[in-house]
Tab-separated table of C-alpha atoms in Angstrom:
chain	number	residue	atom	x	y	z
A	218	MET	CA	87.046	127.923	108.126
A	219	THR	CA	88.258	128.488	111.704
A	220	LYS	CA	91.497	127.196	113.190
A	221	ILE	CA	89.560	124.732	115.343
A	222	GLU	CA	87.764	123.344	112.296
A	223	ILE	CA	91.074	122.908	110.419
A	224	ILE	CA	92.629	121.169	113.421
A	225	LYS	CA	89.619	118.853	113.578
A	226	LEU	CA	90.075	117.868	109.930
A	227	LEU	CA	93.811	117.309	110.315
A	228	GLY	CA	93.124	115.356	113.483
A	229	LYS	CA	91.519	112.580	111.418
A	230	ILE	CA	94.860	111.689	109.774
A	231	ILE	CA	96.090	108.296	110.984
A	232	GLU	CA	99.681	107.761	112.122
A	233	PRO	CA	100.453	104.283	110.689
A	234	ASP	CA	102.887	103.026	113.350
A	235	THR	CA	100.391	103.498	116.186
A	236	ASN	CA	97.230	103.262	114.049
A	237	LYS	CA	95.943	106.281	115.983
A	238	THR	CA	94.693	109.610	114.663
A	239	LEU	CA	96.635	112.829	115.168
A	240	GLU	CA	93.802	113.908	117.456
A	241	GLU	CA	94.173	110.789	119.612
A	242	LEU	CA	97.931	111.372	119.793
A	243	ASP	CA	97.451	115.057	120.617
A	244	ALA	CA	99.997	115.562	117.854
A	245	ILE	CA	98.887	118.957	116.525
A	246	LYS	CA	100.680	121.391	118.821
A	247	SER	CA	99.813	124.637	117.078
A	248	LEU	CA	98.085	125.969	113.973
A	249	ASN	CA	98.002	129.549	112.762
A	250	ILE	CA	96.659	131.248	109.654
A	251	LEU	CA	99.207	133.878	108.634
A	252	THR	CA	98.344	137.238	107.071
A	253	ASN	CA	99.133	135.890	103.585
A	254	LYS	CA	96.640	133.033	104.191
A	255	VAL	CA	99.427	130.486	104.541
A	256	VAL	CA	98.581	127.899	107.204
A	257	ASP	CA	101.421	127.288	109.680
A	258	VAL	CA	101.069	123.971	111.516
A	259	VAL	CA	103.349	122.323	114.077
A	260	ILE	CA	103.006	118.573	114.667
A	261	LYS	CA	104.828	116.229	117.014
A	262	LEU	CA	104.762	112.483	116.360
A	263	PRO	CA	105.915	109.413	118.314
A	264	SER	CA	108.124	108.475	115.336
A	265	LEU	CA	109.129	109.956	111.993
A	266	ASN	CA	108.799	106.709	110.040
A	267	HIS	CA	105.954	108.110	107.929
A	268	LEU	CA	106.995	111.759	107.865
A	269	GLU	CA	106.548	112.396	104.132
A	270	ASP	CA	103.228	110.567	103.967
A	271	ILE	CA	101.743	112.636	106.797
A	272	LYS	CA	103.132	115.858	105.323
A	273	ARG	CA	101.472	115.011	102.028
A	274	GLN	CA	98.124	114.354	103.727
A	275	VAL	CA	98.308	117.626	105.654
A	276	ALA	CA	99.156	119.558	102.483
A	277	THR	CA	96.309	117.891	100.564
A	278	ILE	CA	93.733	118.856	103.169
A	279	ILE	CA	94.900	122.471	103.498
A	280	LYS	CA	95.821	123.306	99.890
A	281	ILE	CA	93.408	121.158	97.887
A	282	ASP	CA	90.405	120.425	100.126
A	283	LEU	CA	90.359	123.833	101.858
A	284	ALA	CA	91.947	125.852	98.998
A	285	TYR	CA	94.469	127.762	101.114
A	286	PRO	CA	97.296	129.197	98.966
A	287	GLY	CA	100.103	127.667	100.994
A	288	VAL	CA	101.075	125.616	104.011
A	289	LYS	CA	104.108	125.526	106.288
A	290	ILE	CA	104.467	122.152	108.007
A	291	ASP	CA	106.852	121.568	110.906
A	292	ILE	CA	106.889	117.928	112.028
A	293	THR	CA	109.256	116.748	114.739
A	294	LYS	CA	109.533	113.718	116.970
A	295	ASP	CA	107.858	113.974	120.360
A	296	LEU	CA	110.723	113.008	122.648
A	297	SER	CA	108.345	112.670	125.598
A	298	ILE	CA	106.831	109.566	123.983
A	299	LYS	CA	108.763	106.318	124.055
A	300	GLU	CA	108.720	104.993	120.525
A	301	GLU	CA	107.127	101.594	120.084
A	302	VAL	CA	107.954	99.830	116.870
A	303	VAL	CA	104.813	98.488	115.248
A	304	VAL	CA	104.788	96.968	111.782
A	305	SER	CA	101.986	98.694	109.896
A	306	ASN	CA	99.734	97.742	107.035
A	307	ASP	CA	100.691	94.477	105.321
A	308	SER	CA	104.476	94.816	105.533
A	309	SER	CA	104.597	91.945	108.069
A	310	LYS	CA	103.420	89.603	105.319
A	311	ILE	CA	106.231	90.549	102.967
A	312	LYS	CA	109.643	88.892	102.991
A	313	TYR	CA	112.368	91.286	101.883
A	314	LEU	CA	115.453	89.935	100.116
A	315	ALA	CA	118.258	92.387	99.302
A	316	ILE	CA	120.708	91.695	96.459
A	317	ALA	CA	124.038	93.452	97.037
A	318	SER	CA	127.558	93.617	95.639
A	319	GLY	CA	130.867	95.239	96.410
A	320	LYS	CA	131.218	96.994	93.046
A	321	GLY	CA	129.224	97.704	89.925
A	322	GLY	CA	129.352	95.605	86.792
A	323	VAL	CA	129.025	92.184	88.416
A	324	GLY	CA	125.444	91.633	87.232
A	325	LYS	CA	123.643	92.376	90.502
A	326	SER	CA	120.588	93.819	88.751
A	327	SER	CA	120.324	90.909	86.319
A	328	VAL	CA	120.480	88.510	89.270
A	329	THR	CA	117.718	90.500	90.987
A	330	ALA	CA	115.501	90.432	87.898
A	331	ASN	CA	116.025	86.726	87.256
A	332	LEU	CA	115.365	85.791	90.873
A	333	ALA	CA	112.148	87.832	90.781
A	334	TYR	CA	111.122	85.982	87.650
A	335	ALA	CA	111.953	82.647	89.302
A	336	PHE	CA	109.820	83.471	92.340
A	337	LYS	CA	106.994	84.425	89.990
A	338	ARG	CA	107.292	81.056	88.203
A	339	LEU	CA	107.000	79.397	91.607
A	340	GLY	CA	103.658	81.118	92.126
A	341	LYS	CA	104.726	84.017	94.336
A	342	LYS	CA	103.517	87.607	94.056
A	343	VAL	CA	106.756	89.573	93.681
A	344	GLY	CA	107.989	93.145	93.737
A	345	ILE	CA	111.349	94.821	93.135
A	346	ILE	CA	112.557	97.987	94.861
A	347	ASP	CA	115.444	99.446	92.859
A	348	VAL	CA	117.333	101.432	95.502
A	349	ASP	CA	120.422	101.804	93.353
A	350	ILE	CA	119.335	105.436	93.283
A	351	TYR	CA	122.158	106.856	91.159
A	352	GLY	CA	122.545	103.855	88.866
A	353	ALA	CA	119.053	102.385	88.585
A	354	SER	CA	119.118	99.461	86.158
A	355	ILE	CA	116.044	97.294	86.649
A	356	PRO	CA	113.811	99.065	84.062
A	357	PHE	CA	116.632	98.792	81.493
A	358	VAL	CA	117.376	95.169	82.350
A	359	LEU	CA	113.711	94.377	81.679
A	360	ASP	CA	113.524	96.663	78.628
A	361	MET	CA	110.561	98.512	80.132
A	362	LYS	CA	108.852	101.594	78.751
A	363	ILE	CA	109.519	104.480	81.121
A	364	LYS	CA	106.420	106.495	81.979
A	365	PRO	CA	105.142	108.384	85.045
A	366	LEU	CA	103.498	106.302	87.765
A	367	ASP	CA	99.958	106.829	89.062
A	368	LEU	CA	98.753	107.276	92.645
A	369	ASP	CA	96.055	105.284	94.385
A	370	ASP	CA	93.151	106.780	96.358
A	371	GLU	CA	95.341	107.140	99.433
A	372	GLY	CA	98.052	109.029	97.548
A	373	LYS	CA	100.485	106.108	97.450
A	374	ILE	CA	102.520	105.315	94.347
A	375	ILE	CA	101.286	102.426	92.212
A	376	PRO	CA	104.403	100.548	91.084
A	377	ALA	CA	105.096	99.777	87.441
A	378	ASN	CA	104.246	96.282	86.248
A	379	PHE	CA	106.352	93.934	84.160
A	380	GLU	CA	104.641	90.634	83.423
A	381	GLY	CA	103.134	90.582	86.913
A	382	ILE	CA	106.276	91.777	88.719
A	383	GLN	CA	105.800	95.089	90.555
A	384	ILE	CA	108.682	97.529	90.150
A	385	ILE	CA	109.638	100.861	91.702
A	386	SER	CA	112.738	102.757	90.561
A	387	THR	CA	114.058	106.312	90.296
A	388	GLU	CA	113.912	105.881	86.504
A	389	PHE	CA	110.151	106.492	86.708
A	390	PHE	CA	110.677	109.874	88.377
A	391	VAL	CA	113.325	111.582	86.240
A	392	PRO	CA	113.655	112.311	82.507
A	393	ARG	CA	115.359	109.547	80.551
A	394	ASP	CA	119.184	109.860	80.402
A	395	LYS	CA	119.183	112.665	82.995
A	396	PRO	CA	121.845	112.045	85.671
A	397	LEU	CA	120.819	112.367	89.308
A	398	MET	CA	122.927	115.065	90.948
A	399	TRP	CA	121.560	114.486	94.447
A	400	ARG	CA	123.275	114.734	97.782
A	401	ALA	CA	122.909	111.793	100.164
A	402	PRO	CA	119.972	113.199	102.219
A	403	ILE	CA	117.806	113.491	99.094
A	404	ALA	CA	118.693	109.961	97.998
A	405	SER	CA	117.818	108.780	101.505
A	406	GLN	CA	114.425	110.457	101.293
A	407	MET	CA	113.777	108.728	97.967
A	408	THR	CA	114.773	105.399	99.493
A	409	LYS	CA	112.420	105.971	102.412
A	410	MET	CA	109.590	106.854	100.044
A	411	PHE	CA	110.073	103.576	98.174
A	412	PHE	CA	109.460	101.640	101.376
A	413	GLU	CA	106.708	103.744	102.914
A	414	SER	CA	104.738	105.298	100.068
A	415	VAL	CA	104.430	102.567	97.439
A	416	ALA	CA	101.189	100.616	97.121
A	417	PHE	CA	102.355	97.060	96.515
A	418	ALA	CA	99.486	94.612	95.989
A	419	GLU	CA	97.978	93.215	99.185
A	420	ASP	CA	98.972	89.660	98.238
A	421	THR	CA	102.638	90.541	97.693
A	422	GLU	CA	104.822	87.879	99.325
A	423	ILE	CA	108.408	88.684	98.355
A	424	VAL	CA	110.055	92.015	97.543
A	425	LEU	CA	113.600	91.971	96.203
A	426	ILE	CA	115.784	95.014	96.845
A	427	ASP	CA	118.344	95.860	94.162
A	428	MET	CA	120.974	97.538	96.323
A	429	PRO	CA	123.609	100.038	95.171
A	430	PRO	CA	127.210	98.774	95.172
A	431	GLY	CA	129.250	99.214	98.332
A	432	THR	CA	128.411	100.077	101.938
A	433	GLY	CA	127.240	103.697	101.821
A	434	ASP	CA	124.269	105.644	103.162
A	435	ILE	CA	121.593	103.688	101.326
A	436	ALA	CA	122.737	100.351	102.761
A	437	ILE	CA	122.406	101.889	106.221
A	438	ASP	CA	119.009	103.396	105.315
A	439	VAL	CA	117.710	99.993	104.216
A	440	ARG	CA	118.916	98.442	107.472
A	441	GLU	CA	117.014	101.079	109.461
A	442	LEU	CA	113.864	100.717	107.363
A	443	LEU	CA	113.973	96.902	107.301
A	444	PRO	CA	115.635	95.493	110.423
A	445	LYS	CA	114.847	91.904	109.379
A	446	SER	CA	115.787	91.790	105.696
A	447	ASP	CA	117.765	88.907	104.215
A	448	MET	CA	120.644	89.566	101.819
A	449	ILE	CA	122.530	87.803	99.019
A	450	ILE	CA	126.015	88.981	97.982
A	451	VAL	CA	126.791	88.847	94.241
A	452	THR	CA	130.366	88.568	93.022
A	453	THR	CA	132.294	87.355	89.990
A	454	PRO	CA	135.155	84.805	89.918
A	455	ASN	CA	137.602	87.696	89.613
A	456	ILE	CA	139.601	87.921	92.858
A	457	PRO	CA	139.988	91.752	92.969
A	458	ALA	CA	136.202	92.107	92.526
A	459	SER	CA	135.643	89.476	95.185
A	460	ASN	CA	137.873	91.306	97.669
A	461	ILE	CA	135.548	94.300	97.354
A	462	ALA	CA	132.509	92.014	97.721
A	463	VAL	CA	133.999	90.751	100.988
A	464	LYS	CA	134.026	94.322	102.325
A	465	ALA	CA	130.417	94.830	101.241
A	466	GLY	CA	129.390	91.583	102.904
A	467	LEU	CA	131.223	92.240	106.156
A	468	GLY	CA	129.927	95.814	106.236
A	469	SER	CA	126.354	94.645	105.666
A	470	LYS	CA	126.764	91.983	108.327
A	471	GLU	CA	128.124	94.560	110.757
A	472	ILE	CA	125.034	96.759	110.454
A	473	GLY	CA	122.717	93.798	110.933
A	474	HIS	CA	121.710	92.402	107.523
A	475	ASN	CA	121.107	88.648	107.506
A	476	ILE	CA	123.380	87.394	104.724
A	477	ILE	CA	122.125	84.030	103.492
A	478	GLY	CA	124.718	83.269	100.823
A	479	VAL	CA	126.868	84.207	97.832
A	480	ILE	CA	126.020	84.014	94.127
A	481	GLU	CA	128.917	83.924	91.669
A	482	ASN	CA	127.791	85.543	88.426
A	483	MET	CA	129.606	85.057	85.078
A	484	SER	CA	131.172	82.026	86.705
A	485	PHE	CA	132.284	80.309	83.488
A	486	TYR	CA	131.468	79.991	79.784
A	487	TYR	CA	130.395	76.632	78.422
A	488	ASN	CA	132.079	76.070	75.060
A	489	ALA	CA	129.647	73.985	73.023
A	490	CYS	CA	132.362	73.045	70.544
A	491	SER	CA	134.920	71.731	73.025
A	492	LYS	CA	132.269	70.644	75.545
A	493	GLU	CA	134.328	72.279	78.260
A	494	LYS	CA	133.910	75.098	80.753
A	495	GLU	CA	136.093	78.132	80.106
A	496	TYR	CA	136.871	80.269	83.152
A	497	ILE	CA	137.169	83.626	81.420
A	498	PHE	CA	137.306	85.677	84.635
A	499	GLY	CA	139.320	83.187	86.653
A	500	THR	CA	138.185	81.097	89.597
A	501	GLY	CA	137.849	81.246	93.352
A	502	GLY	CA	135.914	84.498	93.785
A	503	ALA	CA	132.784	83.044	95.356
A	504	GLU	CA	134.824	80.745	97.589
A	505	LEU	CA	136.823	83.715	98.883
A	506	VAL	CA	133.716	85.771	99.671
A	507	ALA	CA	131.810	82.895	101.267
A	508	GLU	CA	134.741	81.934	103.487
A	509	LYS	CA	135.469	85.487	104.649
A	510	ILE	CA	131.806	86.257	105.405
A	511	GLY	CA	131.009	82.828	106.818
A	512	VAL	CA	128.137	81.810	104.517
A	513	ASP	CA	127.515	79.287	101.735
A	514	ILE	CA	127.742	79.625	97.962
A	515	ILE	CA	124.126	79.266	96.821
A	516	GLY	CA	124.654	79.407	93.064
A	517	LYS	CA	127.107	79.866	90.218
A	518	ILE	CA	125.641	81.464	87.095
A	519	PRO	CA	127.373	80.721	83.755
A	520	LEU	CA	128.237	83.475	81.287
A	521	THR	CA	126.263	83.443	78.046
A	522	THR	CA	125.589	85.515	74.941
A	523	ILE	CA	122.508	87.711	75.211
A	524	THR	CA	120.351	87.509	72.106
A	525	GLU	CA	117.109	89.097	73.379
A	526	ASN	CA	116.265	92.643	74.458
A	527	THR	CA	116.042	91.498	78.068
A	528	ILE	CA	118.296	89.195	80.051
A	529	LEU	CA	115.668	87.013	81.656
A	530	PHE	CA	116.512	83.331	81.283
A	531	ASP	CA	113.796	80.790	80.538
A	532	MET	CA	113.711	77.187	81.697
A	533	THR	CA	115.421	75.900	78.573
A	534	THR	CA	118.695	77.431	79.793
A	535	ILE	CA	121.037	76.304	82.539
A	536	GLN	CA	120.916	79.847	83.953
A	537	GLY	CA	117.127	79.728	84.267
A	538	LYS	CA	117.274	76.371	86.027
A	539	ILE	CA	119.898	77.596	88.495
A	540	PHE	CA	117.855	80.697	89.372
A	541	MET	CA	114.795	78.481	89.899
A	542	GLN	CA	116.783	76.275	92.257
A	543	ILE	CA	118.070	79.280	94.226
A	544	ALA	CA	114.515	80.648	94.530
A	545	ALA	CA	113.073	77.281	95.547
A	546	ASN	CA	115.778	76.788	98.176
A	547	TYR	CA	115.079	80.244	99.598
A	548	LEU	CA	111.363	79.508	99.886
A	549	GLU	CA	112.191	76.313	101.765
A	550	ARG	CA	114.529	78.283	104.012
A	551	ILE	CA	111.933	80.864	105.059
A	552	LYS	CA	109.364	78.162	105.829
A	553	LYS	CA	111.486	76.927	108.733
């Protein structure tokens, strides 16, 4: 196999943002076969939005299809090309809704899971991206069996499935109970992979994003990957927790997220004996967050005893009915 023949094969790879081949983009700047049979290729692209995907395709062609022992891939952005943002594949059809909080322990992941279930009940095809990289909870919230995920014919990850809800999480990529000791750049790469290399079903309409607490790197990564995502802030009635939620909301607003409202979780406990609401964690948290951020309170979720393995609420519960109302209101909102 000559260098020209290898370049011709690599030239058939499509750059998703432009929908052009590497040959059409004149992206392959050099290719050499080193003395140890390692192929050294230099590529320049108009954007690096699909860097890992293109690297994987190059490596597959050289190492698997052509059986070379190794490949060195150097991909950089071609600064001579003005980047044009083009939404690729079916991502334009998907509405992304991020669920965020100021701190952990406020029930953000349970809110995410229950909203996903509510959207499903309303007939929507739903997915969840669990970008709480270091503290992924969605598979545990849903009591899912953790097993490796498969790839489709294009090398994209097929998400796990829970009762029709598509789910991607770091829990499917690491041994159970193993802590992730990753620096921020690696976590950012994982986040990027979740958005660019996962094969959600073509008819997917809504993807919820279970965000990590706070306003760190991943929140900024999500903003860069999804410039038009909506966001809900989750807090509890506890004022100290709500003060932190205010910071998360203002920080998210500052970097461009569209915050549509506040959900107060564990808002109160209904005492069936006294027929009264008991405010175990105090009151006023949601009001504080909503006022400081400048949005509405879109739901208050009562505290309850969990008796099942999962914490999904059915329609016999007040919690289930509130989540259904929040989901229905959101669908009405995005129609406008």
